[in-house]
Short mmCIF file of C-alpha atoms in Angstrom, two decimals:
data_model
loop_
_atom_site.label_atom_id
_atom_site.label_comp_id
_atom_site.label_asym_id
_atom_site.label_seq_id
_atom_site.Cartn_x
_atom_site.Cartn_y
_atom_site.Cartn_z
CA UNK N 510 -14.02 12.65 23.97
CA UNK N 511 -12.96 8.87 21.86
CA UNK N 512 -9.61 8.47 22.60
CA UNK N 513 -8.92 7.17 19.12
CA UNK N 514 -10.98 9.98 17.40
CA UNK N 515 -8.69 12.85 18.65
CA UNK N 516 -5.43 11.64 18.10
CA UNK N 517 -5.80 10.97 14.65
CA UNK N 518 -6.14 14.37 14.30
CA UNK N 519 -2.58 15.25 16.37
CA UNK N 520 -0.30 15.73 13.28
CA UNK N 521 -2.64 17.54 11.35
CA UNK N 522 -2.76 19.67 14.36
CA UNK N 523 0.95 19.71 14.79
CA UNK N 524 1.53 20.17 11.02
CA UNK N 525 -0.93 23.26 11.24
CA UNK N 526 0.41 25.26 14.05
CA UNK N 527 3.82 25.14 12.94
CA UNK N 528 2.44 26.43 9.23
CA UNK N 529 1.37 29.42 11.03
CA UNK N 530 4.98 30.21 12.78
CA UNK N 531 7.80 28.53 13.88
CA UNK N 532 7.46 27.10 17.57
CA UNK N 533 9.80 25.16 20.13
CA UNK N 534 8.93 22.30 21.70
CA UNK N 535 7.78 23.28 24.54
CA UNK N 536 5.70 26.24 22.73
CA UNK N 537 4.51 23.83 20.32
CA UNK N 538 3.14 20.82 22.99
CA UNK N 539 1.57 23.75 25.49
CA UNK N 540 -0.30 25.01 22.16
CA UNK N 541 -1.25 21.54 21.58
CA UNK N 542 -2.29 20.46 24.84
CA UNK N 543 -4.20 23.80 25.78
CA UNK N 544 -6.87 22.54 23.27
CA UNK N 545 -6.56 18.85 23.60
CA UNK N 546 -6.41 16.38 26.08
CA UNK N 547 -3.33 14.55 25.25
CA UNK N 548 -0.15 13.20 27.11
CA UNK N 549 2.37 15.94 26.87
CA UNK N 550 4.90 13.43 26.70
CA UNK N 551 3.47 11.53 23.41
CA UNK N 552 3.77 14.76 21.23
CA UNK N 553 8.04 14.51 21.10
CA UNK N 554 8.19 11.09 19.59
CA UNK N 555 5.83 12.45 16.92
CA UNK N 556 7.75 15.74 15.98
CA UNK N 557 10.98 13.26 16.45
CA UNK N 558 9.47 10.85 13.43
CA UNK N 559 7.41 14.34 11.42
CA UNK N 560 11.08 15.57 11.31
CA UNK N 561 12.89 12.06 10.25
CA UNK N 562 10.50 11.82 7.32
CA UNK N 563 11.52 15.92 6.13
CA UNK N 564 7.94 17.25 7.23
CA UNK N 565 10.30 19.56 9.51
CA UNK N 566 13.53 21.33 9.87
CA UNK N 567 15.21 21.93 13.13
CA UNK N 568 17.34 24.89 14.43
CA UNK N 569 18.69 26.60 17.79
CA UNK N 570 17.84 29.96 18.64
CA UNK N 571 18.96 31.73 21.50
CA UNK N 572 16.46 32.92 24.50
CA UNK N 573 16.30 35.17 26.47
CA UNK N 574 18.47 34.31 30.08
CA UNK N 575 17.74 30.65 28.98
CA UNK N 576 19.95 27.55 26.99
CA UNK N 577 19.10 27.95 23.37
CA UNK N 578 15.59 26.76 22.41
CA UNK N 579 15.23 23.87 19.34
CA UNK N 580 12.71 25.40 16.86
CA UNK N 581 10.52 23.35 14.47
CA UNK N 582 10.20 24.75 11.08
CA UNK N 583 8.03 23.27 8.56
CA UNK N 584 9.30 22.03 5.06
CA UNK N 585 7.87 22.67 1.64
CA UNK N 586 7.02 18.73 1.80
CA UNK N 587 5.44 19.23 5.41
CA UNK N 588 3.09 22.06 3.65
CA UNK N 589 1.89 19.61 1.03
CA UNK N 590 1.39 16.93 3.57
CA UNK N 591 -0.50 19.13 6.10
CA UNK N 592 -2.73 20.43 3.03
CA UNK N 593 -3.63 16.91 2.07
CA UNK N 594 -4.50 15.81 5.48
CA UNK N 595 -6.64 18.52 6.12
CA UNK N 596 -8.60 18.21 3.04
CA UNK N 597 -8.87 14.72 4.34
CA UNK N 598 -9.80 16.10 7.81
CA UNK N 599 -12.70 18.68 6.44
CA UNK N 600 -14.05 16.21 3.79
CA UNK N 601 -14.55 13.56 6.86
CA UNK N 602 -15.60 16.00 9.66
CA UNK N 603 -18.38 17.53 6.60
CA UNK N 604 -19.78 14.04 6.14
CA UNK N 605 -20.04 12.59 10.01
CA UNK N 606 -21.59 17.17 10.32
CA UNK N 607 -24.29 16.02 7.36
CA UNK N 608 -25.20 12.71 9.03
CA UNK N 609 -25.35 13.63 12.81
CA UNK N 610 -27.62 16.83 11.12
CA UNK N 611 -30.01 14.92 9.14
CA UNK N 612 -32.01 11.84 10.20
CA UNK N 613 -30.94 8.62 7.90
CA UNK N 614 -33.98 7.66 5.58
CA UNK N 615 -36.23 9.95 7.62
CA UNK N 616 -35.85 7.67 10.71
CA UNK N 617 -34.84 9.06 14.11
CA UNK N 618 -32.75 6.37 16.10
CA UNK N 619 -34.19 6.71 19.66
CA UNK N 620 -32.10 7.41 22.19
CA UNK N 621 -30.55 4.68 24.46
CA UNK A 1427 7.63 11.56 40.19
CA UNK A 1428 10.27 14.52 39.27
CA UNK A 1429 12.23 15.74 36.79
CA UNK A 1430 14.93 13.23 37.58
CA UNK A 1431 13.27 10.07 38.23
CA UNK A 1432 10.94 10.87 35.17
CA UNK A 1433 14.30 11.30 32.77
CA UNK A 1434 15.86 7.94 34.47
CA UNK A 1435 12.70 5.97 33.70
CA UNK A 1436 13.04 7.38 29.89
CA UNK A 1437 16.49 6.73 29.61
CA UNK A 1438 16.24 3.31 30.86
CA UNK A 1439 13.71 2.37 28.45
CA UNK A 1440 15.24 3.87 25.43
CA UNK A 1441 18.73 1.78 26.71
CA UNK A 1442 18.60 0.12 22.82
CA UNK A 1443 18.49 3.11 20.88
CA UNK A 1444 22.13 4.44 19.83
CA UNK A 1445 23.83 6.77 22.14
CA UNK A 1446 23.45 9.89 20.19
CA UNK A 1447 19.54 9.35 19.85
CA UNK A 1448 19.22 8.91 23.37
CA UNK A 1449 20.74 12.06 24.25
CA UNK A 1450 19.16 14.00 22.15
CA UNK A 1451 15.57 13.04 22.89
CA UNK A 1452 16.76 13.42 26.57
CA UNK A 1453 17.70 16.64 25.92
CA UNK A 1454 14.03 17.66 24.35
CA UNK A 1455 12.20 16.15 27.55
CA UNK A 1456 15.22 18.06 29.87
CA UNK A 1457 14.53 21.41 27.73
CA UNK A 1458 10.40 20.71 28.73
CA UNK A 1459 11.43 20.55 32.28
CA UNK A 1460 13.30 23.77 32.37
CA UNK A 1461 10.58 25.83 30.55
CA UNK A 1462 8.21 24.10 32.64
CA UNK A 1463 10.02 25.19 35.43
CA UNK A 1464 10.16 28.74 34.41
CA UNK A 1465 7.00 28.80 33.62
CA UNK A 1466 5.90 28.52 37.31
CA UNK A 1467 4.69 24.83 37.22
CA UNK A 1468 6.11 21.93 39.37
CA UNK A 1469 8.23 19.39 38.39
CA UNK A 1470 5.68 16.98 39.43
CA UNK A 1471 2.96 18.89 37.39
CA UNK A 1472 4.71 18.71 34.16
CA UNK A 1473 5.96 14.88 34.56
CA UNK A 1474 2.10 14.41 35.39
CA UNK A 1475 1.15 16.07 31.82
CA UNK A 1476 3.84 14.05 30.24
CA UNK A 1477 2.73 10.59 30.58
CA UNK A 1478 4.74 7.86 31.72
CA UNK A 1479 7.90 7.61 30.19
CA UNK A 1480 8.20 3.88 29.86
CA UNK A 1481 5.56 4.03 27.71
CA UNK A 1482 6.97 7.08 25.68
CA UNK A 1483 9.83 5.26 25.58
CA UNK A 1484 8.32 2.67 23.65
CA UNK A 1485 7.33 4.74 21.12
CA UNK A 1486 10.51 5.82 20.18
CA UNK A 1487 12.25 2.50 20.02
CA UNK A 1488 8.87 1.43 17.97
CA UNK A 1489 10.15 4.67 15.61
CA UNK A 1490 13.59 3.87 15.76
CA UNK A 1491 13.49 0.20 15.16
CA UNK A 1492 10.51 0.35 11.75
CA UNK A 1493 12.77 3.26 10.41
CA UNK A 1494 15.87 1.59 10.49
CA UNK A 1495 14.27 -1.91 8.90
CA UNK A 1496 12.75 0.43 6.19
CA UNK A 1497 16.23 1.41 5.41
CA UNK A 1498 17.84 -2.28 5.75
CA UNK A 1499 15.48 -4.31 5.53
CA UNK A 1500 17.38 -7.26 6.99
CA UNK A 1501 16.06 -10.32 8.67
CA UNK A 1502 17.24 -8.91 12.43
CA UNK A 1503 15.92 -5.18 11.43
CA UNK A 1504 12.66 -6.53 10.45
CA UNK A 1505 12.12 -8.67 13.15
CA UNK A 1506 13.15 -6.26 15.88
CA UNK A 1507 11.02 -3.67 14.56
CA UNK A 1508 7.96 -6.12 14.15
CA UNK A 1509 9.24 -6.79 18.08
CA UNK A 1510 8.92 -3.04 19.12
CA UNK A 1511 5.70 -2.56 17.52
CA UNK A 1512 4.05 -6.05 19.09
CA UNK A 1513 5.60 -4.10 22.28
CA UNK A 1514 3.52 -1.29 21.72
CA UNK A 1515 0.14 -3.31 23.19
CA UNK A 1516 -1.56 -6.36 22.64
CA UNK A 1517 -3.50 -4.54 20.64
CA UNK A 1518 -1.39 -4.67 17.76
CA UNK A 1519 -0.67 -8.06 18.32
CA UNK A 1520 -2.85 -9.48 15.90
CA UNK A 1521 -2.52 -6.83 13.22
CA UNK A 1522 1.36 -7.65 13.11
CA UNK A 1523 1.96 -11.06 14.48
CA UNK A 1524 -0.13 -12.75 12.10
CA UNK A 1525 1.16 -11.42 8.70
CA UNK A 1526 4.68 -11.54 10.21
CA UNK A 1527 4.26 -14.85 10.75
CA UNK A 1528 2.80 -16.32 7.41
CA UNK A 1529 5.50 -14.54 5.66
CA UNK A 1530 8.40 -15.85 7.67
CA UNK A 1531 7.00 -19.44 7.34
CA UNK A 1532 6.30 -19.41 3.64
CA UNK A 1533 10.34 -18.00 3.30
CA UNK A 1534 11.68 -20.83 5.79
CA UNK A 1535 9.42 -23.35 3.66
CA UNK A 1536 11.24 -22.23 0.25
CA UNK A 1537 14.39 -22.41 1.60
CA UNK A 1538 14.21 -25.54 3.16
CA UNK A 1539 12.95 -27.06 -0.05
CA UNK A 1540 16.05 -25.75 -2.32
CA UNK A 1541 18.10 -26.79 0.38
CA UNK A 1542 17.13 -30.20 0.43
CA UNK A 1543 17.02 -29.66 -3.58
CA UNK A 1544 20.86 -29.30 -3.90
CA UNK A 1545 21.55 -31.88 -0.38
CA UNK A 1546 19.96 -34.22 -2.71
CA UNK A 1547 21.72 -33.34 -6.27
CA UNK A 1548 25.58 -33.46 -4.20
CA UNK A 1549 24.59 -36.87 -2.84
CA UNK A 1550 23.50 -38.56 -6.31
CA UNK A 1551 27.14 -36.44 -7.39
CA UNK A 1552 29.06 -38.31 -4.92
CA UNK A 1553 27.34 -41.28 -5.27
CA UNK A 1554 28.26 -41.67 -8.98
CA UNK A 1555 31.98 -40.76 -8.67
CA UNK A 1556 31.79 -43.86 -6.25
CA UNK A 1557 29.86 -45.87 -8.61
CA UNK A 1558 32.73 -45.22 -11.47
CA UNK A 1559 35.51 -45.70 -9.12
CA UNK A 1560 34.51 -48.60 -7.70
CA UNK A 1561 31.40 -50.67 -9.57
CA UNK A 1562 31.54 -53.46 -7.76
CA UNK A 1563 30.28 -51.78 -5.03
CA UNK A 1564 27.19 -51.57 -6.23
CA UNK A 1565 25.12 -54.15 -8.04
CA UNK A 1566 23.28 -53.23 -11.45
CA UNK A 1567 22.54 -55.77 -13.92
CA UNK A 1568 23.80 -55.20 -17.50
CA UNK A 1569 24.18 -51.99 -17.78
CA UNK A 1570 28.02 -50.41 -18.37
CA UNK A 1571 29.30 -49.10 -14.93
CA UNK A 1572 31.00 -45.65 -16.48
CA UNK A 1573 27.65 -44.95 -18.53
CA UNK A 1574 25.39 -45.11 -15.80
CA UNK A 1575 27.73 -43.22 -13.31
CA UNK A 1576 27.99 -40.21 -16.18
CA UNK A 1577 24.17 -40.68 -16.44
CA UNK A 1578 23.77 -39.79 -12.28
CA UNK A 1579 26.27 -37.34 -12.50
CA UNK A 1580 24.61 -35.24 -15.04
CA UNK A 1581 21.31 -35.69 -13.39
CA UNK A 1582 22.92 -34.42 -9.89
CA UNK A 1583 24.80 -31.82 -11.81
CA UNK A 1584 21.57 -30.16 -13.26
CA UNK A 1585 19.58 -30.21 -9.99
CA UNK A 1586 22.20 -28.51 -8.32
CA UNK A 1587 22.66 -26.05 -10.87
CA UNK A 1588 18.89 -25.62 -10.63
CA UNK A 1589 18.97 -25.49 -6.81
CA UNK A 1590 21.21 -22.86 -7.28
CA UNK A 1591 19.27 -20.74 -9.64
CA UNK A 1592 16.17 -21.21 -7.68
CA UNK A 1593 18.58 -20.05 -4.53
CA UNK A 1594 19.44 -16.96 -6.06
CA UNK A 1595 16.16 -16.29 -7.29
CA UNK A 1596 14.67 -16.87 -3.77
CA UNK A 1597 17.65 -14.34 -2.12
CA UNK A 1598 16.43 -11.92 -4.33
CA UNK A 1599 12.67 -12.58 -3.50
CA UNK A 1600 13.85 -12.51 0.35
CA UNK A 1601 14.90 -9.22 0.03
CA UNK A 1602 12.05 -7.83 -1.64
CA UNK A 1603 9.42 -9.78 1.05
CA UNK A 1604 11.68 -8.04 4.40
CA UNK A 1605 11.36 -4.77 2.04
CA UNK A 1606 7.56 -5.31 1.94
CA UNK A 1607 7.12 -6.60 5.38
CA UNK A 1608 9.09 -3.27 6.87
CA UNK A 1609 6.65 -1.02 4.86
CA UNK A 1610 3.90 -3.38 6.18
CA UNK A 1611 4.83 -2.30 10.10
CA UNK A 1612 5.51 1.43 8.94
CA UNK A 1613 1.73 1.22 7.82
CA UNK A 1614 1.23 -0.90 11.01
CA UNK A 1615 2.38 1.71 13.00
CA UNK A 1616 0.70 4.83 11.27
CA UNK A 1617 -2.43 2.74 11.57
CA UNK A 1618 -2.09 2.28 15.38
CA UNK A 1619 -1.11 5.64 16.01
CA UNK A 1620 -4.53 7.18 14.39
CA UNK A 1621 -6.45 4.20 16.75
CA UNK A 1622 -4.63 3.84 19.79
CA UNK A 1623 -2.14 6.89 21.95
CA UNK A 1624 0.17 8.20 19.70
#
């Protein structure tokens, strides 16, 4: 799949995962990279930026048999932003699907 | 590449950032390696999946510089942010360098104009004082030297205050432009992020 395209959805994915539950960094990165082919290391800059823009808060929580983990929690602002992006995304992909499904002006483009 | 090498390369790429910032970033990656290892993964695999530490460092740097320019839009911060964003890849050069260059050339041109106006008016004032004191140095037929000096003096004073007013206006305009430019860089970074690597 096109790199440009899938990267565009990354912010939405991160916000959506955190909208379901608070995650620690590794957990969040694994959830994303299990589904999307992405350099895992590039998700951390994104987390840091979104946190600095007030979309998440972070807190430390003890883990079994290890140092405390840093958890990310979506703020109200982050939730609003997620909903906005999700709406845009749905409108866009619905449009693309419609175009893909129905040939424009009844003409089928020859495959080349 | 193992954990040590990855973290070292990342630290090198982050060296221009404040120490606390670097420490926090490195902690996140240290934790990532730790979690990955207890997940049963090899360090080399974890590093491979993370990607190029130098490229990752550049993203952090560009983010930091743009945020800094957004908070305080000084010449230094905005220029630093522009450089960092350009450093993300050649593709961005077109989108960043063009508008930035036009901005700076325009600003420099107007400032040069104000400086010249100030210089000329100061020259006229100084010359008129000399004329009042030593009229014999100047050859002007039929006009009262004192009157002529007064005329030039007030002319110079007027021009000087005009350049002063323009200077103050320009100072505000310059700050506004920097703020605008910082906003543009931020937009640009988001735009690039949507098209290229995060």
